[in-house]
Amino acid sequence: GAVVSQHPSWVICKSGTSVKIECRSLDFQATTMFWYRQFPKQSLMLMATSNEGSKATYEQGVEKDKFLINHASLTLSTLTVTSAHPEDSSFYICSARGSDWWDNEQFFGPGTRLTVL
Amino acid sequence: GENVEQHPSTLSVQEGDSAVIKCTYSDSASNYFPWYKQELGKRPQLIIDIRSNVGEKKDQRIAVTLNKTAKHFSLHITETQPEDSAVYFCAASSGNQFYFGTGTSLTVIP
């Protein structure tokens, strides 16, 4: 159980285009999803916390107009990188957390590698 | 916000030896401390976690200790094997968000 998928797994796009990444919880309802980015040989940096049916909470320094997050259902959150530029190239990983208030555990998706040319 | 520091950044051990990775955190409200193993290009995998009401937890060759007073926690891997080679991340959470340490690249030399 507790499987999280991401799509696509790898995307290459031209500078200036927008890219949408999907994160799905396959066998549980995720009231909260998280988006991270990870540069090579670096740690996971939390970008935003997404709660179903409400606006995402962004970490300091993350542009909410550039990284659009939508969490329209209990099993799907999307991250859209708008007007992508080469510096946005990174590994984007989502995670999902269940609805049990006592359960802190997060389940990670396989990641999406974004390359902006 | 929470600040998690992790040491060392790289660690090489001989097969069969033990490996210890240490993390400190700043937010006294943090009450959940997971450890993740990440192989190149793959998702982090939870290997062990500990909650603030426990001082130590063990699962076969892996153990984690927590000192709430000092705000630090450690990962111990005994009898290391080549397949333990990976990057390990600690994290701290006070309920919702996770804040990750900077990672430790562990190499187990056969």
Short mmCIF file of C-alpha atoms in Angstrom, two decimals:
data_model
loop_
_atom_site.label_atom_id
_atom_site.label_comp_id
_atom_site.label_asym_id
_atom_site.label_seq_id
_atom_site.Cartn_x
_atom_site.Cartn_y
_atom_site.Cartn_z
CA GLY A 1 0.00 0.00 0.00
CA ALA A 2 0.82 3.71 0.11
CA VAL A 3 1.94 4.04 -3.49
CA VAL A 4 2.57 7.44 -5.04
CA SER A 5 3.11 7.89 -8.75
CA GLN A 6 4.40 10.82 -10.77
CA HIS A 7 4.02 11.64 -14.40
CA PRO A 8 6.01 12.23 -16.47
CA SER A 9 9.18 10.64 -15.19
CA TRP A 10 11.35 12.74 -17.50
CA VAL A 11 10.55 15.78 -19.57
CA ILE A 12 12.66 17.95 -21.83
CA CYS A 13 11.25 21.28 -22.92
CA LYS A 14 12.29 24.49 -24.57
CA SER A 15 12.91 27.62 -22.56
CA GLY A 16 9.73 29.65 -22.12
CA THR A 17 7.30 26.75 -22.20
CA SER A 18 5.22 25.48 -19.29
CA VAL A 19 5.43 21.98 -17.91
CA LYS A 20 2.86 20.19 -15.78
CA ILE A 21 3.83 17.39 -13.41
CA GLU A 22 1.23 15.13 -11.86
CA CYS A 23 1.43 13.43 -8.49
CA ARG A 24 -1.09 10.74 -7.62
CA SER A 25 -1.72 8.69 -4.53
CA LEU A 26 -2.85 5.35 -5.92
CA ASP A 27 -4.24 3.50 -2.95
CA PHE A 28 -4.96 6.07 -0.27
CA GLN A 29 -6.43 9.49 0.11
CA ALA A 30 -3.81 12.16 0.52
CA THR A 31 -5.10 15.19 2.32
CA THR A 32 -1.68 16.76 2.07
CA MET A 33 0.91 16.58 -0.66
CA PHE A 34 4.35 18.11 -0.74
CA TRP A 35 6.53 19.22 -3.60
CA TYR A 36 10.31 19.11 -3.42
CA ARG A 37 13.09 19.89 -5.82
CA GLN A 38 16.47 18.29 -5.72
CA PHE A 39 19.59 19.47 -7.53
CA PRO A 40 22.36 16.97 -8.27
CA LYS A 41 24.17 15.81 -5.15
CA GLN A 42 22.02 18.01 -2.96
CA SER A 43 19.23 17.50 -0.49
CA LEU A 44 15.49 17.69 -1.02
CA MET A 45 14.28 21.25 -0.70
CA LEU A 46 10.64 21.67 0.23
CA MET A 47 8.93 23.98 -2.25
CA ALA A 48 5.34 23.95 -1.09
CA THR A 49 2.70 22.14 0.91
CA SER A 50 -0.55 21.40 -0.86
CA ASN A 51 -3.79 20.71 0.98
CA GLU A 52 -6.77 19.37 -0.90
CA GLY A 53 -9.25 22.07 -1.73
CA SER A 54 -7.17 25.00 -0.55
CA LYS A 55 -4.29 27.12 -1.74
CA ALA A 56 -0.79 25.78 -1.44
CA THR A 57 1.59 27.12 1.15
CA TYR A 58 4.91 28.05 -0.39
CA GLU A 59 8.28 28.04 1.32
CA GLN A 60 10.23 31.24 1.49
CA GLY A 61 11.96 32.04 -1.76
CA VAL A 62 9.68 29.92 -3.95
CA GLU A 63 7.72 31.95 -6.50
CA LYS A 64 4.09 30.93 -6.35
CA ASP A 65 3.35 32.47 -9.74
CA LYS A 66 6.08 30.41 -11.34
CA PHE A 67 5.35 27.13 -9.63
CA LEU A 68 1.60 26.69 -9.76
CA ILE A 69 0.20 23.98 -7.53
CA ASN A 70 -3.27 22.56 -7.73
CA HIS A 71 -4.64 19.91 -5.38
CA ALA A 72 -8.13 19.44 -6.70
CA SER A 73 -8.79 15.97 -5.33
CA LEU A 74 -7.64 13.70 -2.55
CA THR A 75 -5.54 11.68 -4.98
CA LEU A 76 -4.07 14.23 -7.34
CA SER A 77 -1.83 17.26 -7.07
CA THR A 78 -0.19 19.00 -9.99
CA LEU A 79 2.83 21.26 -10.22
CA THR A 80 3.10 23.51 -13.24
CA VAL A 81 6.42 25.16 -13.94
CA THR A 82 5.47 28.23 -15.94
CA SER A 83 7.80 29.82 -18.47
CA ALA A 84 10.51 27.35 -17.65
CA HIS A 85 14.15 28.38 -17.94
CA PRO A 86 17.35 26.32 -17.81
CA GLU A 87 17.85 27.15 -14.12
CA ASP A 88 14.55 25.34 -13.42
CA SER A 89 16.12 22.09 -14.58
CA SER A 90 16.00 19.80 -11.60
CA PHE A 91 14.56 16.63 -10.11
CA TYR A 92 11.07 17.33 -8.78
CA ILE A 93 9.67 14.90 -6.22
CA CYS A 94 6.26 14.86 -4.65
CA SER A 95 5.18 13.12 -1.49
CA ALA A 96 1.81 12.42 0.03
CA ARG A 97 0.55 12.07 3.53
CA GLY A 98 -2.61 10.30 4.65
CA SER A 99 -5.45 11.75 6.63
CA ASP A 100 -4.60 10.20 9.99
CA TRP A 101 -3.52 13.12 12.17
CA TRP A 102 -1.12 10.94 14.14
CA ASP A 103 0.71 9.57 11.13
CA ASN A 104 3.56 11.80 10.05
CA GLU A 105 4.94 9.44 7.42
CA GLN A 106 5.21 10.74 3.88
CA PHE A 107 5.24 8.51 0.83
CA PHE A 108 7.37 9.69 -2.05
CA GLY A 109 6.75 9.58 -5.75
CA PRO A 110 9.49 8.37 -8.11
CA GLY A 111 10.38 11.90 -9.17
CA THR A 112 10.29 13.83 -12.42
CA ARG A 113 13.47 14.93 -14.10
CA LEU A 114 12.95 18.28 -15.85
CA THR A 115 15.48 19.46 -18.39
CA VAL A 116 14.94 22.91 -19.87
CA LEU A 117 16.94 23.65 -23.00
CA GLY B 1 11.52 27.53 10.64
CA GLU B 2 13.28 24.25 11.23
CA ASN B 3 16.98 23.89 10.44
CA VAL B 4 18.41 20.39 10.12
CA GLU B 5 22.14 19.83 9.92
CA GLN B 6 23.68 16.50 8.97
CA HIS B 7 27.23 15.17 9.30
CA PRO B 8 29.33 13.87 7.74
CA SER B 9 28.62 14.72 4.11
CA THR B 10 30.60 11.72 2.92
CA LEU B 11 31.49 8.53 4.72
CA SER B 12 33.51 5.53 3.60
CA VAL B 13 33.64 2.35 5.63
CA GLN B 14 34.98 -1.15 5.10
CA GLU B 15 32.42 -3.86 4.61
CA GLY B 16 31.40 -5.25 7.97
CA ASP B 17 32.22 -2.09 9.88
CA SER B 18 29.64 0.24 11.40
CA ALA B 19 28.53 3.60 10.03
CA VAL B 20 27.12 6.47 12.07
CA ILE B 21 25.42 9.55 10.70
CA LYS B 22 24.40 12.42 12.95
CA CYS B 23 21.78 15.13 12.63
CA THR B 24 20.80 18.11 14.72
CA TYR B 25 17.61 20.12 14.56
CA SER B 26 16.54 23.50 15.85
CA ASP B 27 12.78 23.38 16.39
CA SER B 28 11.88 21.91 19.76
CA ALA B 29 8.37 21.25 18.43
CA SER B 30 9.69 18.62 16.02
CA ASN B 31 8.45 15.22 17.08
CA TYR B 32 9.04 12.88 14.16
CA PHE B 33 12.44 11.98 12.73
CA PRO B 34 12.61 9.71 9.69
CA TRP B 35 15.70 8.50 7.87
CA TYR B 36 15.71 7.95 4.14
CA LYS B 37 18.01 6.10 1.77
CA GLN B 38 18.19 7.43 -1.76
CA GLU B 39 19.90 5.80 -4.68
CA LEU B 40 20.87 7.87 -7.70
CA GLY B 41 17.86 9.08 -9.65
CA LYS B 42 15.38 7.28 -7.44
CA ARG B 43 12.89 8.26 -4.79
CA PRO B 44 13.87 8.39 -1.11
CA GLN B 45 13.05 5.20 0.72
CA LEU B 46 12.13 5.28 4.40
CA ILE B 47 14.46 2.97 6.31
CA ILE B 48 13.63 3.80 9.90
CA ASP B 49 11.90 6.50 11.88
CA ILE B 50 11.56 7.55 15.49
CA ARG B 51 9.08 9.65 17.39
CA SER B 52 9.87 12.01 20.20
CA ASN B 53 8.46 9.76 22.91
CA VAL B 54 11.12 7.14 22.20
CA GLY B 55 14.86 7.36 22.74
CA GLU B 56 15.99 4.48 20.57
CA LYS B 57 14.63 2.20 17.90
CA LYS B 58 16.24 -0.74 16.18
CA ASP B 59 15.41 -2.75 13.09
CA GLN B 60 17.90 -5.50 12.35
CA ARG B 61 21.17 -3.79 11.34
CA ILE B 62 19.75 -0.29 11.55
CA ALA B 63 19.16 1.73 14.70
CA VAL B 64 18.27 5.32 15.46
CA THR B 65 18.82 7.21 18.69
CA LEU B 66 17.21 10.47 19.71
CA ASN B 67 18.29 12.98 22.32
CA LYS B 68 15.49 15.54 22.61
CA THR B 69 17.29 17.65 25.15
CA ALA B 70 20.28 18.12 22.90
CA LYS B 71 18.14 18.13 19.76
CA HIS B 72 20.13 15.52 17.93
CA PHE B 73 19.50 12.10 16.50
CA SER B 74 21.73 9.54 14.88
CA LEU B 75 21.54 6.65 12.44
CA HIS B 76 23.63 3.57 13.14
CA ILE B 77 24.22 0.87 10.55
CA THR B 78 26.07 -2.21 11.73
CA GLU B 79 27.73 -4.93 9.68
CA THR B 80 27.64 -2.73 6.59
CA GLN B 81 27.30 -4.31 3.17
CA PRO B 82 28.10 -2.93 -0.30
CA GLU B 83 24.38 -2.57 -1.00
CA ASP B 84 24.16 -0.09 1.86
CA SER B 85 26.06 2.37 -0.35
CA ALA B 86 23.71 5.28 -1.09
CA VAL B 87 22.88 8.78 0.08
CA TYR B 88 21.15 8.96 3.43
CA PHE B 89 18.97 11.84 4.54
CA CYS B 90 17.62 12.63 7.96
CA ALA B 91 14.52 14.76 8.39
CA ALA B 92 12.63 16.46 11.17
CA SER B 93 8.93 17.19 11.31
CA SER B 94 6.61 18.92 13.75
CA GLY B 95 3.46 17.60 12.15
CA ASN B 96 3.17 18.53 8.52
CA GLN B 97 6.29 19.58 6.67
CA PHE B 98 9.52 17.63 6.54
CA TYR B 99 12.81 19.45 6.63
CA PHE B 100 15.68 17.40 5.32
CA GLY B 101 19.31 17.33 6.27
CA THR B 102 21.95 17.88 3.62
CA GLY B 103 22.60 14.21 3.08
CA THR B 104 25.44 11.76 3.66
CA SER B 105 26.96 9.81 0.81
CA LEU B 106 27.88 6.43 2.26
CA THR B 107 30.30 4.15 0.45
CA VAL B 108 30.86 0.64 1.72
CA ILE B 109 34.13 -0.75 0.41
CA PRO B 110 34.08 -4.50 -0.25
#
